[in-house]
Amino acid sequence: MRGTLVFSGTSCPALTGKVCENLGMAPAEADLSQFSNGETSVRILTSVRDKDVFVVQSGSPTINDTIMELLIMISACKGGSANKITAVLPYFPYSRQSKKKSHRGAITARMLANLLHVAGVKHVITVDLHASQMQGFFKCPVDNLHAEPLIARWIRLNIPNWKEAVVVSKNAGGTKRVTSLADALKLNFGLVTTDRKRAHNMSASMIMNQLDGWDNPPGFLNGIRHSRGISEDRDSDGNGSARSSRFMSESQGSPKRATAPPLRTNSLTRSPYARAFTPSQSQTSPIEELKDEDETNDTPVYTDERAQEVTQGRLVQGHVVADDFPSSAQSDGGADGSQSYQGGDDDPMTMSHASSFFAPEPHALGGSADVEASSDEEEEKLRDPKIEHMITLVGNVKDRPVLIVDDMIDKAGSWIAAAETVVKRGKAKKVYCMATHGVFGADCLEQLQACDCIDQIIVTNSFPIPDRRAKNASKLVILDLSYLLAEAIRRNHYGESISPLFQHMAD
């Protein structure tokens, strides 16, 4: 293309070479080096005056160095009188820090956007931002491309029975991304959620039982005190013991009476807030008699088949274990230093501080769960032997291939937990882990390779992966983004629409 220069940073020279090859041109020459004290030095070796300049730079293990190198290259091209400078960032650095995680936290992604603007960027091209609202951080146009059409095409060509597959999100924050792919391929989708296990002895239900009737103050009928609006039935054996009854709604919305055991009290005098009155037969209203007659009839039981698609399992040190697995894991309350309820005759309300019902889990400011779910702290808690988690699978994956999808793979903990859940608890046939950015921090790739429940790992080359690690991972499949980026550069240069790049490609 005439009047266009494409520069490559040190993070992704191979990807830039493929992009230039698709454009039919060679990368522009630049000298990138560092001084002995670590400072970055940039020299542009070709004229950029009145040229349309594209600088390709992605993330790398030395992310801060690559950011400084990008900013200096942009500033050098601006000083060389370039007509327009476009930053091509296949992986946008610091994209996971797009909101405050604490009151004294920093929105680092917005700060990086400001740095790019000050350096002289007029346009940004990136792929699958961690949060799409990050485009509002920039003062210039942003083209947020999607790798979904590329991944969907690979699924259609390489998974034999892909029409029976189920797309699964490994956390609640990725459901929008998963449903988008599922809708494009017309597949079912599922969800895996991980919660820290609650204490068995002290639960919210015990507390609510103690509070039952607080909004129904006792009244008097014929000189006898009773609770308004609440009726009790006698046991069939006629021993006079009261059994409290209340109404609950089934999944279909029809009312149904459910019985509950009597409340435990510490003395012979029952609490005025408990259901303590048992009306005699003469005092039973006609409406109650009709309801009792309806219960004795053989009425059809309404069931919800979707409830059978919810599977739960135990997660100990990041791995799914059997239900009878012996574990010394503590509840969430015990791990935080509070005492768990151990039974006895103590009033449950006095032990309410041990229940997570009154102690909600901390989350990111703004109430979003996706930031916390992807944080390093949550990955470390999965490996904590003192905390046992409960993992839940929503969806039917039995004898089907499962596609676990997210925007990036950084740590292996949540991916392995989700894969083991769909295989060991959901009885899935095969598991494919798919993401746009293969960051693979620490030994993440090696852990995924060693996991027996994972069959293949599919990522793009937006983030550079060393050749040595890629060759040792037989399950790894790397998709090429060079055509997508080259077409985006060409359309941007000629002022054409980029809408066709978001459409799914034909086989």
Short mmCIF file of N, CA, C and O in Angstrom, two decimals, residues 39-130:
data_model
loop_
_atom_site.label_atom_id
_atom_site.label_comp_id
_atom_site.label_asym_id
_atom_site.label_seq_id
_atom_site.Cartn_x
_atom_site.Cartn_y
_atom_site.Cartn_z
N GLU A 39 17.14 1.56 30.03
CA GLU A 39 16.33 2.53 29.30
C GLU A 39 16.16 2.10 27.84
O GLU A 39 17.07 1.52 27.24
N THR A 40 15.00 2.39 27.28
CA THR A 40 14.67 2.00 25.92
C THR A 40 15.12 3.08 24.93
O THR A 40 14.90 4.27 25.16
N SER A 41 15.74 2.63 23.85
CA SER A 41 16.20 3.54 22.80
C SER A 41 15.52 3.16 21.49
O SER A 41 15.48 1.98 21.11
N VAL A 42 14.96 4.16 20.78
CA VAL A 42 14.26 3.93 19.51
C VAL A 42 14.80 4.90 18.47
O VAL A 42 14.91 6.11 18.73
N ARG A 43 15.13 4.35 17.28
CA ARG A 43 15.53 5.18 16.14
C ARG A 43 14.76 4.72 14.91
O ARG A 43 14.82 3.55 14.53
N ILE A 44 14.01 5.64 14.30
CA ILE A 44 13.27 5.33 13.07
C ILE A 44 14.21 5.51 11.90
O ILE A 44 14.77 6.60 11.68
N LEU A 45 14.40 4.46 11.11
CA LEU A 45 15.40 4.46 10.04
C LEU A 45 14.82 4.77 8.67
O LEU A 45 15.50 4.59 7.66
N THR A 46 13.59 5.20 8.59
CA THR A 46 12.96 5.55 7.31
C THR A 46 12.09 6.79 7.51
O THR A 46 11.67 7.09 8.62
N SER A 47 11.84 7.48 6.43
CA SER A 47 11.05 8.70 6.51
C SER A 47 9.57 8.38 6.75
O SER A 47 9.00 7.51 6.09
N VAL A 48 8.98 9.10 7.69
CA VAL A 48 7.57 8.90 8.01
C VAL A 48 6.76 10.16 7.71
O VAL A 48 5.58 10.25 8.07
N ARG A 49 7.32 11.13 7.05
CA ARG A 49 6.63 12.40 6.79
C ARG A 49 5.39 12.16 5.92
O ARG A 49 5.47 11.56 4.84
N ASP A 50 4.26 12.64 6.43
CA ASP A 50 2.97 12.54 5.73
C ASP A 50 2.60 11.10 5.39
O ASP A 50 1.87 10.86 4.42
N LYS A 51 3.09 10.15 6.17
CA LYS A 51 2.77 8.73 5.95
C LYS A 51 1.71 8.28 6.96
O LYS A 51 1.55 8.86 8.04
N ASP A 52 1.02 7.23 6.57
CA ASP A 52 0.06 6.57 7.48
C ASP A 52 0.82 5.47 8.21
O ASP A 52 1.17 4.44 7.60
N VAL A 53 1.09 5.67 9.48
CA VAL A 53 1.98 4.79 10.25
C VAL A 53 1.15 3.88 11.14
O VAL A 53 0.23 4.33 11.85
N PHE A 54 1.50 2.59 11.14
CA PHE A 54 0.89 1.58 12.02
C PHE A 54 2.01 0.96 12.85
O PHE A 54 2.97 0.42 12.29
N VAL A 55 1.85 0.97 14.15
CA VAL A 55 2.83 0.40 15.07
C VAL A 55 2.19 -0.82 15.73
O VAL A 55 1.20 -0.69 16.45
N VAL A 56 2.76 -1.99 15.47
CA VAL A 56 2.21 -3.25 16.00
C VAL A 56 3.01 -3.63 17.24
O VAL A 56 4.23 -3.83 17.16
N GLN A 57 2.33 -3.72 18.36
CA GLN A 57 2.98 -4.09 19.61
C GLN A 57 1.94 -4.81 20.48
O GLN A 57 0.82 -4.33 20.66
N SER A 58 2.32 -5.97 21.00
CA SER A 58 1.42 -6.74 21.85
C SER A 58 2.02 -6.88 23.24
O SER A 58 3.04 -6.26 23.57
N GLY A 59 1.37 -7.69 24.06
CA GLY A 59 1.92 -7.94 25.38
C GLY A 59 3.10 -8.89 25.31
O GLY A 59 3.39 -9.51 24.29
N SER A 60 3.79 -9.00 26.43
CA SER A 60 4.96 -9.88 26.51
C SER A 60 5.25 -10.13 27.99
O SER A 60 4.68 -9.46 28.87
N PRO A 61 6.13 -11.07 28.29
CA PRO A 61 6.51 -11.26 29.71
C PRO A 61 7.11 -10.01 30.33
O PRO A 61 6.99 -9.80 31.54
N THR A 62 7.74 -9.17 29.54
CA THR A 62 8.27 -7.88 30.03
C THR A 62 7.31 -6.78 29.56
O THR A 62 7.66 -5.96 28.71
N ILE A 63 6.13 -6.78 30.14
CA ILE A 63 5.05 -5.95 29.62
C ILE A 63 5.35 -4.46 29.76
O ILE A 63 5.04 -3.66 28.88
N ASN A 64 5.98 -4.06 30.86
CA ASN A 64 6.24 -2.64 31.07
C ASN A 64 7.27 -2.10 30.06
O ASN A 64 7.17 -0.95 29.61
N ASP A 65 8.25 -2.93 29.70
CA ASP A 65 9.23 -2.51 28.70
C ASP A 65 8.58 -2.34 27.33
O ASP A 65 8.89 -1.40 26.58
N THR A 66 7.67 -3.24 26.99
CA THR A 66 7.02 -3.14 25.69
C THR A 66 6.10 -1.91 25.62
O THR A 66 5.96 -1.31 24.55
N ILE A 67 5.49 -1.57 26.73
CA ILE A 67 4.64 -0.37 26.75
C ILE A 67 5.49 0.88 26.52
O ILE A 67 5.13 1.76 25.71
N MET A 68 6.60 0.98 27.21
CA MET A 68 7.47 2.15 27.03
C MET A 68 8.02 2.20 25.61
O MET A 68 8.12 3.27 25.00
N GLU A 69 8.36 1.04 25.07
CA GLU A 69 8.85 1.00 23.70
C GLU A 69 7.79 1.48 22.72
O GLU A 69 8.08 2.24 21.77
N LEU A 70 6.55 1.09 22.93
CA LEU A 70 5.45 1.53 22.07
C LEU A 70 5.27 3.04 22.16
O LEU A 70 5.12 3.72 21.13
N LEU A 71 5.27 3.57 23.37
CA LEU A 71 5.07 5.01 23.53
C LEU A 71 6.20 5.81 22.89
O LEU A 71 5.96 6.85 22.25
N ILE A 72 7.44 5.33 23.02
CA ILE A 72 8.57 6.04 22.43
C ILE A 72 8.52 5.98 20.91
O ILE A 72 8.82 6.97 20.21
N MET A 73 8.13 4.81 20.35
CA MET A 73 8.00 4.70 18.90
C MET A 73 6.93 5.65 18.36
O MET A 73 7.11 6.30 17.32
N ILE A 74 5.80 5.75 19.06
CA ILE A 74 4.74 6.66 18.63
C ILE A 74 5.21 8.10 18.69
O ILE A 74 4.99 8.90 17.77
N SER A 75 5.91 8.44 19.78
CA SER A 75 6.42 9.81 19.91
C SER A 75 7.45 10.13 18.84
O SER A 75 7.48 11.25 18.30
N ALA A 76 8.29 9.14 18.49
CA ALA A 76 9.30 9.37 17.45
C ALA A 76 8.64 9.58 16.09
O ALA A 76 9.06 10.44 15.31
N CYS A 77 7.59 8.80 15.79
CA CYS A 77 6.89 8.99 14.51
C CYS A 77 6.15 10.32 14.48
O CYS A 77 6.08 10.98 13.43
N LYS A 78 5.62 10.73 15.62
CA LYS A 78 4.95 12.04 15.68
C LYS A 78 5.95 13.17 15.45
O LYS A 78 5.66 14.14 14.74
N GLY A 79 7.13 13.03 16.04
CA GLY A 79 8.17 14.02 15.81
C GLY A 79 8.69 14.02 14.39
O GLY A 79 9.24 15.03 13.93
N GLY A 80 8.52 12.90 13.69
CA GLY A 80 8.94 12.81 12.29
C GLY A 80 7.88 13.28 11.31
O GLY A 80 8.00 12.98 10.12
N SER A 81 6.82 13.94 11.81
CA SER A 81 5.76 14.52 10.96
C SER A 81 4.92 13.46 10.25
O SER A 81 4.56 13.61 9.08
N ALA A 82 4.63 12.37 10.96
CA ALA A 82 3.73 11.38 10.38
C ALA A 82 2.33 11.96 10.28
O ALA A 82 1.88 12.74 11.13
N ASN A 83 1.62 11.60 9.23
CA ASN A 83 0.27 12.12 9.01
C ASN A 83 -0.72 11.56 10.02
O ASN A 83 -1.53 12.29 10.60
N LYS A 84 -0.67 10.25 10.26
CA LYS A 84 -1.57 9.59 11.19
C LYS A 84 -0.86 8.38 11.79
O LYS A 84 -0.18 7.64 11.08
N ILE A 85 -1.01 8.20 13.10
CA ILE A 85 -0.35 7.09 13.80
C ILE A 85 -1.43 6.21 14.41
O ILE A 85 -2.28 6.68 15.19
N THR A 86 -1.40 4.94 14.07
CA THR A 86 -2.36 3.96 14.59
C THR A 86 -1.61 2.91 15.39
O THR A 86 -0.63 2.33 14.90
N ALA A 87 -2.05 2.69 16.61
CA ALA A 87 -1.46 1.65 17.46
C ALA A 87 -2.25 0.36 17.27
O ALA A 87 -3.47 0.34 17.49
N VAL A 88 -1.58 -0.69 16.84
CA VAL A 88 -2.20 -2.01 16.66
C VAL A 88 -1.78 -2.87 17.84
O VAL A 88 -0.62 -3.28 17.95
N LEU A 89 -2.74 -3.14 18.74
CA LEU A 89 -2.46 -3.89 19.97
C LEU A 89 -3.32 -5.15 19.98
O LEU A 89 -4.48 -5.12 20.43
N PRO A 90 -2.80 -6.28 19.45
CA PRO A 90 -3.60 -7.51 19.48
C PRO A 90 -4.04 -7.88 20.90
O PRO A 90 -5.17 -8.34 21.10
N TYR A 91 -3.15 -7.68 21.87
CA TYR A 91 -3.50 -7.86 23.28
C TYR A 91 -3.26 -6.54 23.99
O TYR A 91 -2.13 -6.03 24.01
N PHE A 92 -4.31 -5.96 24.54
CA PHE A 92 -4.18 -4.65 25.18
C PHE A 92 -3.66 -4.85 26.60
O PHE A 92 -4.32 -5.51 27.42
N PRO A 93 -2.50 -4.29 26.93
CA PRO A 93 -1.95 -4.48 28.29
C PRO A 93 -2.83 -3.84 29.36
O PRO A 93 -3.54 -2.87 29.10
N TYR A 94 -2.79 -4.41 30.52
CA TYR A 94 -3.52 -3.92 31.69
C TYR A 94 -5.03 -3.87 31.46
O TYR A 94 -5.75 -3.10 32.11
N SER A 95 -5.54 -4.70 30.56
CA SER A 95 -6.97 -4.68 30.28
C SER A 95 -7.80 -5.23 31.44
O SER A 95 -8.99 -4.90 31.56
N ARG A 96 -7.19 -6.04 32.30
CA ARG A 96 -7.94 -6.56 33.45
C ARG A 96 -8.07 -5.55 34.58
O ARG A 96 -8.82 -5.77 35.52
N GLN A 97 -7.35 -4.45 34.48
CA GLN A 97 -7.45 -3.40 35.49
C GLN A 97 -8.26 -2.23 34.93
O GLN A 97 -7.80 -1.10 34.87
N SER A 98 -9.49 -2.54 34.52
CA SER A 98 -10.35 -1.54 33.92
C SER A 98 -11.34 -0.94 34.91
O SER A 98 -12.18 -0.14 34.53
N LYS A 99 -11.27 -1.33 36.17
CA LYS A 99 -12.12 -0.77 37.19
C LYS A 99 -11.44 -0.92 38.55
O LYS A 99 -10.50 -1.69 38.70
N LYS A 100 -11.92 -0.17 39.51
CA LYS A 100 -11.33 -0.23 40.84
C LYS A 100 -11.71 -1.53 41.53
O LYS A 100 -12.87 -1.92 41.55
N LYS A 101 -10.71 -2.18 42.12
CA LYS A 101 -10.97 -3.37 42.91
C LYS A 101 -10.99 -3.07 44.41
O LYS A 101 -11.35 -3.92 45.20
N SER A 102 -10.58 -1.88 44.77
CA SER A 102 -10.60 -1.45 46.16
C SER A 102 -10.76 0.07 46.17
O SER A 102 -10.66 0.72 45.13
N HIS A 103 -10.98 0.61 47.33
CA HIS A 103 -11.23 2.05 47.43
C HIS A 103 -9.98 2.86 47.07
O HIS A 103 -10.09 4.00 46.66
N ARG A 104 -8.83 2.29 47.25
CA ARG A 104 -7.59 3.00 46.92
C ARG A 104 -6.89 2.36 45.72
O ARG A 104 -5.67 2.43 45.60
N GLY A 105 -7.67 1.74 44.84
CA GLY A 105 -7.11 1.15 43.64
C GLY A 105 -7.02 2.15 42.50
O GLY A 105 -7.53 3.27 42.57
N ALA A 106 -6.36 1.72 41.44
CA ALA A 106 -6.16 2.57 40.26
C ALA A 106 -6.80 1.91 39.05
O ALA A 106 -6.80 0.68 38.92
N ILE A 107 -7.36 2.72 38.17
CA ILE A 107 -7.90 2.23 36.90
C ILE A 107 -6.76 2.34 35.88
O ILE A 107 -6.63 3.33 35.14
N THR A 108 -5.91 1.32 35.86
CA THR A 108 -4.67 1.39 35.09
C THR A 108 -4.93 1.41 33.59
O THR A 108 -4.18 2.03 32.83
N ALA A 109 -5.96 0.74 33.13
CA ALA A 109 -6.26 0.72 31.70
C ALA A 109 -6.58 2.13 31.20
O ALA A 109 -6.18 2.51 30.08
N ARG A 110 -7.29 2.91 31.99
CA ARG A 110 -7.59 4.28 31.58
C ARG A 110 -6.31 5.13 31.54
O ARG A 110 -6.14 5.98 30.66
N MET A 111 -5.41 4.88 32.50
CA MET A 111 -4.16 5.62 32.51
C MET A 111 -3.33 5.30 31.26
O MET A 111 -2.73 6.20 30.66
N LEU A 112 -3.33 4.04 30.84
CA LEU A 112 -2.59 3.68 29.63
C LEU A 112 -3.22 4.32 28.39
O LEU A 112 -2.50 4.74 27.47
N ALA A 113 -4.54 4.41 28.36
CA ALA A 113 -5.20 5.08 27.25
C ALA A 113 -4.81 6.55 27.19
O ALA A 113 -4.59 7.10 26.10
N ASN A 114 -4.69 7.18 28.34
CA ASN A 114 -4.26 8.58 28.36
C ASN A 114 -2.81 8.73 27.89
O ASN A 114 -2.47 9.69 27.20
N LEU A 115 -1.97 7.78 28.25
CA LEU A 115 -0.58 7.82 27.81
C LEU A 115 -0.48 7.70 26.28
O LEU A 115 0.32 8.39 25.65
N LEU A 116 -1.28 6.83 25.71
CA LEU A 116 -1.27 6.68 24.26
C LEU A 116 -1.74 7.97 23.57
O LEU A 116 -1.19 8.37 22.53
N HIS A 117 -2.72 8.62 24.15
CA HIS A 117 -3.20 9.88 23.57
C HIS A 117 -2.14 10.97 23.64
O HIS A 117 -1.93 11.71 22.66
N VAL A 118 -1.45 11.05 24.78
CA VAL A 118 -0.41 12.07 24.93
C VAL A 118 0.75 11.79 23.98
O VAL A 118 1.36 12.72 23.41
N ALA A 119 1.05 10.50 23.74
CA ALA A 119 2.16 10.16 22.85
C ALA A 119 1.87 10.54 21.41
O ALA A 119 2.80 10.79 20.64
N GLY A 120 0.59 10.57 21.02
CA GLY A 120 0.26 11.00 19.66
C GLY A 120 -0.55 10.01 18.86
O GLY A 120 -0.63 10.15 17.62
N VAL A 121 -1.21 9.03 19.50
CA VAL A 121 -2.01 8.06 18.76
C VAL A 121 -3.30 8.70 18.29
O VAL A 121 -3.97 9.41 19.03
N LYS A 122 -3.67 8.43 17.05
CA LYS A 122 -4.91 8.92 16.47
C LYS A 122 -5.95 7.83 16.26
O LYS A 122 -7.12 8.13 15.99
N HIS A 123 -5.54 6.56 16.39
CA HIS A 123 -6.46 5.44 16.17
C HIS A 123 -5.87 4.22 16.88
O HIS A 123 -4.65 4.06 16.96
N VAL A 124 -6.74 3.35 17.38
CA VAL A 124 -6.31 2.13 18.08
C VAL A 124 -7.06 0.95 17.48
O VAL A 124 -8.29 0.99 17.31
N ILE A 125 -6.32 -0.11 17.17
CA ILE A 125 -6.88 -1.38 16.71
C ILE A 125 -6.48 -2.45 17.71
O ILE A 125 -5.28 -2.63 17.97
N THR A 126 -7.43 -3.14 18.26
CA THR A 126 -7.15 -4.19 19.24
C THR A 126 -8.10 -5.35 19.02
O THR A 126 -9.00 -5.29 18.18
N VAL A 127 -7.90 -6.42 19.79
CA VAL A 127 -8.69 -7.64 19.63
C VAL A 127 -9.22 -8.07 21.00
O VAL A 127 -8.43 -8.26 21.93
N ASP A 128 -10.52 -8.22 21.11
CA ASP A 128 -11.19 -8.77 22.29
C ASP A 128 -10.70 -8.13 23.59
O ASP A 128 -9.99 -8.76 24.39
N LEU A 129 -11.10 -6.89 23.78
CA LEU A 129 -10.83 -6.25 25.07
C LEU A 129 -11.49 -7.03 26.20
O LEU A 129 -12.57 -7.60 26.03
N HIS A 130 -10.83 -7.04 27.36
CA HIS A 130 -11.39 -7.76 28.50
C HIS A 130 -12.75 -7.20 28.89
O HIS A 130 -13.64 -7.94 29.32
#
